[in-house]
Amino acid sequence: MFAIRSGSTWEVRAPAKLNLLLEIVARREDGYHELETLMVPINLYDTLYLQSAPGGQVEATCRWAAGLTRGSASPGQLPIGSDNLAVRAVERLRAAAGIRDGARLRLVKRIPMQAGLGGASSDAAAALWAANLAWDLRWPRDALAELAAELGSDVPFFLGDGAAVCRGRGERITSRGSLGQLHFVVAHPPVGLATAAVYAACRSAEKPRSAEALVGALQRGALGKAGRLLLNRLQQPAESLSPWIGRLRDAFDKLDCVGHQMSGSGSSYFALCRNARHARRLAGRLCLPGLAGVHVCRSCR
Ligand code: C5P
């Protein structure tokens, strides 16, 4: 994650992510699930602006980027108060660091919500990163990551530098460096899925699959093999909760994708493509009336 300074304002781009593999290893005593997941950041970004402000308050505004209303989420429905994870992140850091200043935060959204793309988690990581700079706290990444894990299982991943295998609840990160430039078509339906509901309907795998074979295939550039190794153990429960997931699967099945599946706990769905041209071609051919958005994306960082 990196930030640009303009006067007293720090600007951070908060990327979305895709889960190329998401395995449910076990159900845990604390209600969470033990995971193994390969996540890659993609170039679909929210933008967060943050400046330090006197008076101890954390004030926030949040809007969709020009021209965007995401499916069922009208601009008025965006969380802007303490139900916004980015606001909670700044408040938690402020309390943990014991400082007096507050912050003014402006969030411009492009990542659809309840889509399994990690938008809220990425915004929270960006907020931690920007507040650390704006308040000149100089917390190391590891200290921010500890706080990030308290905010949400996916938040620490976004403090990292690219593709990573994440274990535990998702908060134990092993960076996988470059997996080469990957190209995707990402589609999201007009209705989202609630993460907790999808996890509540899932079952752990009898023989959990590791992400390492997929990482190896991507590192060797063996894209066809990688396509066959995609996996999302949450897709079946998501299909039982929303008719959109099966519709998306059928629509992507008709295209010559390298591989395709749902991302995270849904409801967005993606195809792994051979290159940028292939991704643009598939996006043009994807035929499913009622979709809220189709994006041609690539892996970033
Ligand atoms: O950690 P986060 O707040 O993003 O998780 C949202 C919900 O998703 C949790 O309350 C839990 O029900 C479910 N979850 C899970 N196992 C995980 C991550 C999330 O069961 N590893």
mmCIF file of C-alpha atoms and ligand atoms in Angstrom:
data_model
loop_
_atom_site.group_PDB
_atom_site.id
_atom_site.type_symbol
_atom_site.label_atom_id
_atom_site.label_comp_id
_atom_site.label_asym_id
_atom_site.label_seq_id
_atom_site.Cartn_x
_atom_site.Cartn_y
_atom_site.Cartn_z
ATOM 1 C CA MET A 1 0.000 0.000 0.000
ATOM 2 C CA PHE A 2 1.396 3.432 -0.796
ATOM 3 C CA ALA A 3 0.160 6.959 -0.241
ATOM 4 C CA ILE A 4 0.503 10.246 -2.084
ATOM 5 C CA ARG A 5 0.679 13.496 -0.139
ATOM 6 C CA SER A 6 -0.916 16.682 -1.370
ATOM 7 C CA GLY A 7 -0.664 19.495 1.191
ATOM 8 C CA SER A 8 -1.990 18.043 4.443
ATOM 9 C CA THR A 9 -4.064 15.349 2.677
ATOM 10 C CA TRP A 10 -2.917 11.765 2.178
ATOM 11 C CA GLU A 11 -4.429 9.840 -0.723
ATOM 12 C CA VAL A 12 -4.401 6.032 -0.790
ATOM 13 C CA ARG A 13 -5.734 3.732 -3.520
ATOM 14 C CA ALA A 14 -7.537 0.763 -1.970
ATOM 15 C CA PRO A 15 -7.670 -2.193 -4.408
ATOM 16 C CA ALA A 16 -10.266 -4.957 -4.608
ATOM 17 C CA LYS A 17 -9.133 -8.617 -4.351
ATOM 18 C CA LEU A 18 -10.045 -11.915 -5.943
ATOM 19 C CA ASN A 19 -9.770 -15.315 -4.218
ATOM 20 C CA LEU A 20 -8.207 -17.716 -6.746
ATOM 21 C CA LEU A 21 -8.490 -20.496 -4.175
ATOM 22 C CA LEU A 22 -10.562 -20.500 -0.995
ATOM 23 C CA GLU A 23 -10.524 -23.717 0.995
ATOM 24 C CA ILE A 24 -12.440 -24.299 4.245
ATOM 25 C CA VAL A 25 -10.052 -26.322 6.388
ATOM 26 C CA ALA A 26 -12.153 -26.573 9.586
ATOM 27 C CA ARG A 27 -14.883 -24.931 11.630
ATOM 28 C CA ARG A 28 -13.411 -23.294 14.743
ATOM 29 C CA GLU A 29 -14.628 -23.066 18.332
ATOM 30 C CA ASP A 30 -14.871 -19.254 18.066
ATOM 31 C CA GLY A 31 -17.425 -19.479 15.227
ATOM 32 C CA TYR A 32 -14.911 -18.613 12.488
ATOM 33 C CA HIS A 33 -13.556 -20.996 9.865
ATOM 34 C CA GLU A 34 -9.947 -22.010 9.401
ATOM 35 C CA LEU A 35 -9.040 -21.092 5.814
ATOM 36 C CA GLU A 36 -6.413 -21.449 3.183
ATOM 37 C CA THR A 37 -6.905 -18.847 0.488
ATOM 38 C CA LEU A 38 -4.857 -17.353 -2.351
ATOM 39 C CA MET A 39 -5.781 -13.707 -2.803
ATOM 40 C CA VAL A 40 -4.609 -11.275 -5.486
ATOM 41 C CA PRO A 41 -5.221 -7.524 -5.490
ATOM 42 C CA ILE A 42 -6.737 -6.180 -8.719
ATOM 43 C CA ASN A 43 -6.847 -2.740 -10.327
ATOM 44 C CA LEU A 44 -10.395 -1.891 -9.286
ATOM 45 C CA TYR A 45 -9.894 0.783 -6.634
ATOM 46 C CA ASP A 46 -11.655 2.852 -4.019
ATOM 47 C CA THR A 47 -9.815 6.097 -3.196
ATOM 48 C CA LEU A 48 -9.386 7.277 0.370
ATOM 49 C CA TYR A 49 -8.323 10.817 1.321
ATOM 50 C CA LEU A 50 -7.392 11.537 4.916
ATOM 51 C CA GLN A 51 -6.077 14.526 6.822
ATOM 52 C CA SER A 52 -5.383 15.082 10.481
ATOM 53 C CA ALA A 53 -7.895 17.418 12.135
ATOM 54 C CA PRO A 54 -7.865 19.098 15.516
ATOM 55 C CA GLY A 55 -10.609 18.353 18.039
ATOM 56 C CA GLY A 56 -10.457 14.590 18.329
ATOM 57 C CA GLN A 57 -13.403 13.833 16.031
ATOM 58 C CA VAL A 58 -13.213 11.360 13.151
ATOM 59 C CA GLU A 59 -15.448 12.787 10.407
ATOM 60 C CA ALA A 60 -16.175 10.931 7.191
ATOM 61 C CA THR A 61 -17.934 11.337 3.882
ATOM 62 C CA CYS A 62 -18.449 8.482 1.477
ATOM 63 C CA ARG A 63 -19.798 8.539 -2.081
ATOM 64 C CA TRP A 64 -19.748 6.508 -5.252
ATOM 65 C CA ALA A 65 -17.297 7.650 -7.938
ATOM 66 C CA ALA A 66 -18.880 9.811 -10.632
ATOM 67 C CA GLY A 67 -21.519 7.916 -12.570
ATOM 68 C CA LEU A 68 -21.603 4.884 -10.288
ATOM 69 C CA THR A 69 -24.407 3.463 -8.248
ATOM 70 C CA ARG A 70 -23.673 -0.142 -7.474
ATOM 71 C CA GLY A 71 -26.648 -2.393 -8.059
ATOM 72 C CA SER A 72 -28.955 -2.409 -5.073
ATOM 73 C CA ALA A 73 -26.671 -0.059 -3.172
ATOM 74 C CA SER A 74 -27.789 3.486 -3.893
ATOM 75 C CA PRO A 75 -25.375 6.245 -2.782
ATOM 76 C CA GLY A 76 -27.580 6.946 0.235
ATOM 77 C CA GLN A 77 -27.005 3.424 1.527
ATOM 78 C CA LEU A 78 -23.243 3.726 1.846
ATOM 79 C CA PRO A 79 -22.112 3.426 5.472
ATOM 80 C CA ILE A 80 -20.572 6.724 6.606
ATOM 81 C CA GLY A 81 -20.724 6.634 10.419
ATOM 82 C CA SER A 82 -19.056 4.260 12.839
ATOM 83 C CA ASP A 83 -20.602 1.374 10.869
ATOM 84 C CA ASN A 84 -18.029 2.191 8.166
ATOM 85 C CA LEU A 85 -15.004 -0.062 8.692
ATOM 86 C CA ALA A 86 -12.570 2.674 7.572
ATOM 87 C CA VAL A 87 -13.951 5.017 10.238
ATOM 88 C CA ARG A 88 -13.690 2.250 12.846
ATOM 89 C CA ALA A 89 -10.102 1.614 11.753
ATOM 90 C CA VAL A 90 -9.124 5.266 12.282
ATOM 91 C CA GLU A 91 -10.899 5.382 15.648
ATOM 92 C CA ARG A 92 -9.164 2.169 16.798
ATOM 93 C CA LEU A 93 -5.723 3.455 15.750
ATOM 94 C CA ARG A 94 -6.395 6.786 17.455
ATOM 95 C CA ALA A 95 -7.328 5.036 20.720
ATOM 96 C CA ALA A 96 -4.396 2.582 20.516
ATOM 97 C CA ALA A 97 -1.881 5.357 19.803
ATOM 98 C CA GLY A 98 -3.404 7.583 22.489
ATOM 99 C CA ILE A 99 -3.375 10.768 20.432
ATOM 100 C CA ARG A 100 -5.569 13.858 20.657
ATOM 101 C CA ASP A 101 -5.999 14.737 16.997
ATOM 102 C CA GLY A 102 -8.951 13.583 14.993
ATOM 103 C CA ALA A 103 -9.175 13.002 11.238
ATOM 104 C CA ARG A 104 -11.217 14.002 8.209
ATOM 105 C CA LEU A 105 -11.780 11.143 5.857
ATOM 106 C CA ARG A 106 -13.222 11.131 2.344
ATOM 107 C CA LEU A 107 -13.962 7.850 0.619
ATOM 108 C CA VAL A 108 -14.746 7.537 -3.088
ATOM 109 C CA LYS A 109 -16.151 4.069 -3.816
ATOM 110 C CA ARG A 110 -15.854 2.008 -6.987
ATOM 111 C CA ILE A 111 -15.716 -1.507 -5.479
ATOM 112 C CA PRO A 112 -19.215 -2.981 -5.176
ATOM 113 C CA MET A 113 -20.374 -3.909 -1.685
ATOM 114 C CA GLN A 114 -21.227 -7.428 -0.440
ATOM 115 C CA ALA A 115 -19.457 -8.708 -3.518
ATOM 116 C CA GLY A 116 -16.597 -10.804 -2.075
ATOM 117 C CA LEU A 117 -14.106 -8.263 -3.444
ATOM 118 C CA GLY A 118 -12.907 -7.013 -0.046
ATOM 119 C CA GLY A 119 -13.891 -3.359 -0.580
ATOM 120 C CA ALA A 120 -14.641 -2.506 3.055
ATOM 121 C CA SER A 121 -11.531 -4.367 4.280
ATOM 122 C CA SER A 122 -9.326 -2.609 1.732
ATOM 123 C CA ASP A 123 -10.774 0.790 2.729
ATOM 124 C CA ALA A 124 -10.008 -0.017 6.383
ATOM 125 C CA ALA A 125 -6.394 -0.960 5.547
ATOM 126 C CA ALA A 126 -6.023 2.234 3.498
ATOM 127 C CA ALA A 127 -7.411 4.269 6.414
ATOM 128 C CA LEU A 128 -4.879 2.727 8.830
ATOM 129 C CA TRP A 129 -2.070 3.407 6.366
ATOM 130 C CA ALA A 130 -3.103 7.032 5.784
ATOM 131 C CA ALA A 131 -3.791 7.829 9.463
ATOM 132 C CA ASN A 132 -0.405 6.367 10.449
ATOM 133 C CA LEU A 133 1.179 8.859 8.041
ATOM 134 C CA ALA A 134 -1.083 11.843 8.757
ATOM 135 C CA TRP A 135 -0.514 11.546 12.517
ATOM 136 C CA ASP A 136 3.191 10.735 11.974
ATOM 137 C CA LEU A 137 2.885 7.690 14.237
ATOM 138 C CA ARG A 138 5.502 5.588 12.383
ATOM 139 C CA TRP A 139 3.893 2.304 13.411
ATOM 140 C CA PRO A 140 5.554 -0.566 11.519
ATOM 141 C CA ARG A 141 3.416 -2.643 9.162
ATOM 142 C CA ASP A 142 3.304 -5.583 11.617
ATOM 143 C CA ALA A 143 1.809 -3.403 14.370
ATOM 144 C CA LEU A 144 -0.802 -2.057 11.938
ATOM 145 C CA ALA A 145 -1.530 -5.632 10.830
ATOM 146 C CA GLU A 146 -2.333 -6.703 14.403
ATOM 147 C CA LEU A 147 -4.877 -3.938 14.702
ATOM 148 C CA ALA A 148 -6.138 -4.722 11.195
ATOM 149 C CA ALA A 149 -6.853 -8.348 12.179
ATOM 150 C CA GLU A 150 -9.156 -7.125 14.966
ATOM 151 C CA LEU A 151 -11.165 -5.136 12.419
ATOM 152 C CA GLY A 152 -11.745 -7.990 9.984
ATOM 153 C CA SER A 153 -10.160 -11.210 8.718
ATOM 154 C CA ASP A 154 -9.239 -9.771 5.281
ATOM 155 C CA VAL A 155 -7.889 -6.403 6.436
ATOM 156 C CA PRO A 156 -4.209 -7.467 7.063
ATOM 157 C CA PHE A 157 -3.929 -8.816 3.488
ATOM 158 C CA PHE A 158 -4.487 -5.323 2.092
ATOM 159 C CA LEU A 159 -1.547 -3.925 4.091
ATOM 160 C CA GLY A 160 0.681 -6.320 2.130
ATOM 161 C CA ASP A 161 2.366 -5.965 -1.233
ATOM 162 C CA GLY A 162 0.532 -8.224 -3.625
ATOM 163 C CA ALA A 163 -0.600 -11.821 -3.948
ATOM 164 C CA ALA A 164 -0.581 -13.803 -0.708
ATOM 165 C CA VAL A 165 -1.651 -17.130 0.734
ATOM 166 C CA CYS A 166 -3.734 -16.348 3.824
ATOM 167 C CA ARG A 167 -4.419 -18.856 6.581
ATOM 168 C CA GLY A 168 -6.061 -18.892 10.006
ATOM 169 C CA ARG A 169 -9.195 -16.719 9.777
ATOM 170 C CA GLY A 170 -7.479 -15.164 6.761
ATOM 171 C CA GLU A 171 -5.275 -12.869 8.857
ATOM 172 C CA ARG A 172 -2.056 -14.967 8.697
ATOM 173 C CA ILE A 173 -0.368 -13.755 5.542
ATOM 174 C CA THR A 174 2.393 -15.371 3.498
ATOM 175 C CA SER A 175 3.341 -13.024 0.688
ATOM 176 C CA ARG A 176 3.802 -14.816 -2.663
ATOM 177 C CA GLY A 177 5.491 -11.976 -4.527
ATOM 178 C CA SER A 178 4.837 -11.853 -8.235
ATOM 179 C CA LEU A 179 2.588 -14.444 -9.835
ATOM 180 C CA GLY A 180 2.965 -12.655 -13.178
ATOM 181 C CA GLN A 181 0.403 -10.306 -14.625
ATOM 182 C CA LEU A 182 -3.015 -11.974 -14.442
ATOM 183 C CA HIS A 183 -6.071 -10.841 -16.395
ATOM 184 C CA PHE A 184 -9.701 -11.185 -15.354
ATOM 185 C CA VAL A 185 -13.299 -10.386 -16.161
ATOM 186 C CA VAL A 186 -15.215 -9.621 -12.960
ATOM 187 C CA ALA A 187 -19.011 -9.474 -12.992
ATOM 188 C CA HIS A 188 -21.278 -8.552 -10.130
ATOM 189 C CA PRO A 189 -25.015 -9.031 -9.855
ATOM 190 C CA PRO A 190 -27.436 -6.402 -8.466
ATOM 191 C CA VAL A 191 -27.745 -8.223 -5.141
ATOM 192 C CA GLY A 192 -24.926 -8.909 -2.715
ATOM 193 C CA LEU A 193 -24.398 -11.767 -0.270
ATOM 194 C CA ALA A 194 -23.788 -11.407 3.483
ATOM 195 C CA THR A 195 -20.445 -12.996 4.425
ATOM 196 C CA ALA A 196 -21.708 -14.460 7.712
ATOM 197 C CA ALA A 197 -24.706 -16.120 5.987
ATOM 198 C CA VAL A 198 -22.513 -17.793 3.367
ATOM 199 C CA TYR A 199 -20.046 -19.085 5.970
ATOM 200 C CA ALA A 200 -22.947 -20.327 8.125
ATOM 201 C CA ALA A 201 -24.091 -22.497 5.187
ATOM 202 C CA CYS A 202 -20.656 -23.949 4.333
ATOM 203 C CA ARG A 203 -19.049 -27.270 5.261
ATOM 204 C CA SER A 204 -15.358 -27.919 5.697
ATOM 205 C CA ALA A 205 -13.590 -30.023 3.107
ATOM 206 C CA GLU A 206 -12.965 -33.694 3.894
ATOM 207 C CA LYS A 207 -9.533 -33.454 2.287
ATOM 208 C CA PRO A 208 -8.613 -29.762 2.309
ATOM 209 C CA ARG A 209 -6.704 -28.609 -0.764
ATOM 210 C CA SER A 210 -3.608 -26.474 -0.402
ATOM 211 C CA ALA A 211 -3.022 -23.317 -2.457
ATOM 212 C CA GLU A 212 0.597 -24.255 -3.211
ATOM 213 C CA ALA A 213 -0.047 -26.220 -6.436
ATOM 214 C CA LEU A 214 -1.960 -23.224 -7.833
ATOM 215 C CA VAL A 215 0.777 -20.801 -6.729
ATOM 216 C CA GLY A 216 3.353 -23.045 -8.451
ATOM 217 C CA ALA A 217 1.331 -23.225 -11.675
ATOM 218 C CA LEU A 218 0.955 -19.420 -11.771
ATOM 219 C CA GLN A 219 4.656 -18.877 -11.034
ATOM 220 C CA ARG A 220 5.559 -21.194 -13.957
ATOM 221 C CA GLY A 221 3.074 -19.397 -16.200
ATOM 222 C CA ALA A 222 1.111 -22.659 -16.617
ATOM 223 C CA LEU A 223 -2.194 -20.836 -16.997
ATOM 224 C CA GLY A 224 -4.263 -23.798 -18.227
ATOM 225 C CA LYS A 225 -3.190 -25.839 -15.196
ATOM 226 C CA ALA A 226 -3.923 -22.842 -12.939
ATOM 227 C CA GLY A 227 -7.412 -22.576 -14.437
ATOM 228 C CA ARG A 228 -8.103 -26.199 -13.494
ATOM 229 C CA LEU A 229 -6.843 -25.585 -9.945
ATOM 230 C CA LEU A 230 -9.170 -22.656 -9.149
ATOM 231 C CA LEU A 231 -11.404 -23.492 -6.187
ATOM 232 C CA ASN A 232 -13.890 -21.703 -3.968
ATOM 233 C CA ARG A 233 -15.431 -23.894 -1.263
ATOM 234 C CA LEU A 234 -17.965 -21.114 -0.509
ATOM 235 C CA GLN A 235 -19.456 -21.233 -3.987
ATOM 236 C CA GLN A 236 -21.823 -24.132 -3.342
ATOM 237 C CA PRO A 237 -23.371 -22.588 -0.202
ATOM 238 C CA ALA A 238 -23.596 -19.241 -2.034
ATOM 239 C CA GLU A 239 -25.436 -20.967 -4.907
ATOM 240 C CA SER A 240 -27.976 -22.255 -2.395
ATOM 241 C CA LEU A 241 -28.529 -18.688 -1.110
ATOM 242 C CA SER A 242 -28.667 -16.703 -4.365
ATOM 243 C CA PRO A 243 -29.866 -17.745 -7.845
ATOM 244 C CA TRP A 244 -27.377 -15.269 -9.328
ATOM 245 C CA ILE A 245 -24.340 -17.443 -8.600
ATOM 246 C CA GLY A 246 -25.635 -20.378 -10.667
ATOM 247 C CA ARG A 247 -26.668 -17.969 -13.440
ATOM 248 C CA LEU A 248 -23.181 -16.455 -13.497
ATOM 249 C CA ARG A 249 -21.590 -19.926 -13.548
ATOM 250 C CA ASP A 250 -23.720 -20.940 -16.525
ATOM 251 C CA ALA A 251 -23.005 -17.683 -18.377
ATOM 252 C CA PHE A 252 -19.221 -17.973 -17.844
ATOM 253 C CA ASP A 253 -19.348 -21.672 -18.805
ATOM 254 C CA LYS A 254 -20.424 -20.621 -22.308
ATOM 255 C CA LEU A 255 -17.246 -18.529 -22.774
ATOM 256 C CA ASP A 256 -13.787 -19.929 -23.403
ATOM 257 C CA CYS A 257 -12.375 -18.864 -20.020
ATOM 258 C CA VAL A 258 -9.135 -20.325 -18.648
ATOM 259 C CA GLY A 259 -11.187 -20.911 -15.479
ATOM 260 C CA HIS A 260 -14.002 -19.206 -13.597
ATOM 261 C CA GLN A 261 -15.516 -19.045 -10.119
ATOM 262 C CA MET A 262 -17.069 -16.832 -7.449
ATOM 263 C CA SER A 263 -14.792 -14.525 -5.429
ATOM 264 C CA GLY A 264 -14.739 -14.763 -1.607
ATOM 265 C CA SER A 265 -18.221 -15.145 -0.160
ATOM 266 C CA GLY A 266 -19.784 -13.662 -3.314
ATOM 267 C CA SER A 267 -21.720 -12.368 -4.984
ATOM 268 C CA SER A 268 -19.217 -11.335 -7.664
ATOM 269 C CA TYR A 269 -17.877 -13.859 -10.126
ATOM 270 C CA PHE A 270 -14.730 -13.825 -12.278
ATOM 271 C CA ALA A 271 -12.991 -15.473 -15.208
ATOM 272 C CA LEU A 272 -9.241 -15.991 -15.412
ATOM 273 C CA CYS A 273 -8.187 -14.936 -18.931
ATOM 274 C CA ARG A 274 -5.143 -15.510 -21.153
ATOM 275 C CA ASN A 275 -4.308 -11.816 -21.627
ATOM 276 C CA ALA A 276 -5.883 -8.344 -21.659
ATOM 277 C CA ARG A 277 -7.320 -8.787 -25.157
ATOM 278 C CA HIS A 278 -8.901 -12.103 -24.221
ATOM 279 C CA ALA A 279 -10.427 -10.467 -21.113
ATOM 280 C CA ARG A 280 -11.920 -7.612 -23.177
ATOM 281 C CA ARG A 281 -13.325 -10.105 -25.677
ATOM 282 C CA LEU A 282 -14.930 -12.271 -22.963
ATOM 283 C CA ALA A 283 -16.395 -9.212 -21.216
ATOM 284 C CA GLY A 284 -18.009 -8.203 -24.526
ATOM 285 C CA ARG A 285 -19.458 -11.694 -24.991
ATOM 286 C CA LEU A 286 -20.739 -12.187 -21.455
ATOM 287 C CA CYS A 287 -24.473 -12.373 -21.885
ATOM 288 C CA LEU A 288 -26.504 -12.162 -18.669
ATOM 289 C CA PRO A 289 -29.268 -9.541 -18.462
ATOM 290 C CA GLY A 290 -29.572 -7.627 -15.186
ATOM 291 C CA LEU A 291 -25.900 -7.623 -14.152
ATOM 292 C CA ALA A 292 -24.923 -4.519 -12.161
ATOM 293 C CA GLY A 293 -21.381 -4.337 -13.541
ATOM 294 C CA VAL A 294 -18.720 -6.061 -15.646
ATOM 295 C CA HIS A 295 -15.057 -5.056 -15.216
ATOM 296 C CA VAL A 296 -11.945 -5.980 -17.176
ATOM 297 C CA CYS A 297 -9.197 -6.129 -14.537
ATOM 298 C CA ARG A 298 -5.622 -7.222 -13.978
ATOM 299 C CA SER A 299 -3.625 -8.171 -10.901
ATOM 300 C CA CYS A 300 -1.732 -5.246 -9.382
ATOM 301 C CA ARG A 301 1.354 -4.515 -7.191
HETATM 302 O O1 C5P B 1 -13.741 -11.252 9.914
HETATM 303 P P1 C5P B 1 -14.942 -10.695 9.239
HETATM 304 O O2 C5P B 1 -15.623 -9.647 10.071
HETATM 305 O O3 C5P B 1 -14.711 -10.228 7.860
HETATM 306 O O4 C5P B 1 -15.970 -11.902 9.131
HETATM 307 C C1 C5P B 1 -17.340 -11.734 8.872
HETATM 308 C C2 C5P B 1 -18.055 -13.035 9.190
HETATM 309 O O5 C5P B 1 -17.673 -14.057 8.277
HETATM 310 C C3 C5P B 1 -17.723 -13.595 10.568
HETATM 311 O O6 C5P B 1 -18.578 -13.080 11.547
HETATM 312 C C4 C5P B 1 -17.925 -15.085 10.370
HETATM 313 O O7 C5P B 1 -19.301 -15.405 10.485
HETATM 314 C C5 C5P B 1 -17.529 -15.317 8.928
HETATM 315 N N1 C5P B 1 -16.144 -15.785 8.779
HETATM 316 C C6 C5P B 1 -15.841 -17.098 9.103
HETATM 317 N N2 C5P B 1 -14.552 -17.558 8.966
HETATM 318 C C7 C5P B 1 -13.594 -16.742 8.506
HETATM 319 C C8 C5P B 1 -13.887 -15.403 8.157
HETATM 320 C C9 C5P B 1 -15.176 -14.976 8.312
HETATM 321 O O8 C5P B 1 -16.716 -17.870 9.527
HETATM 322 N N3 C5P B 1 -12.362 -17.215 8.359
#
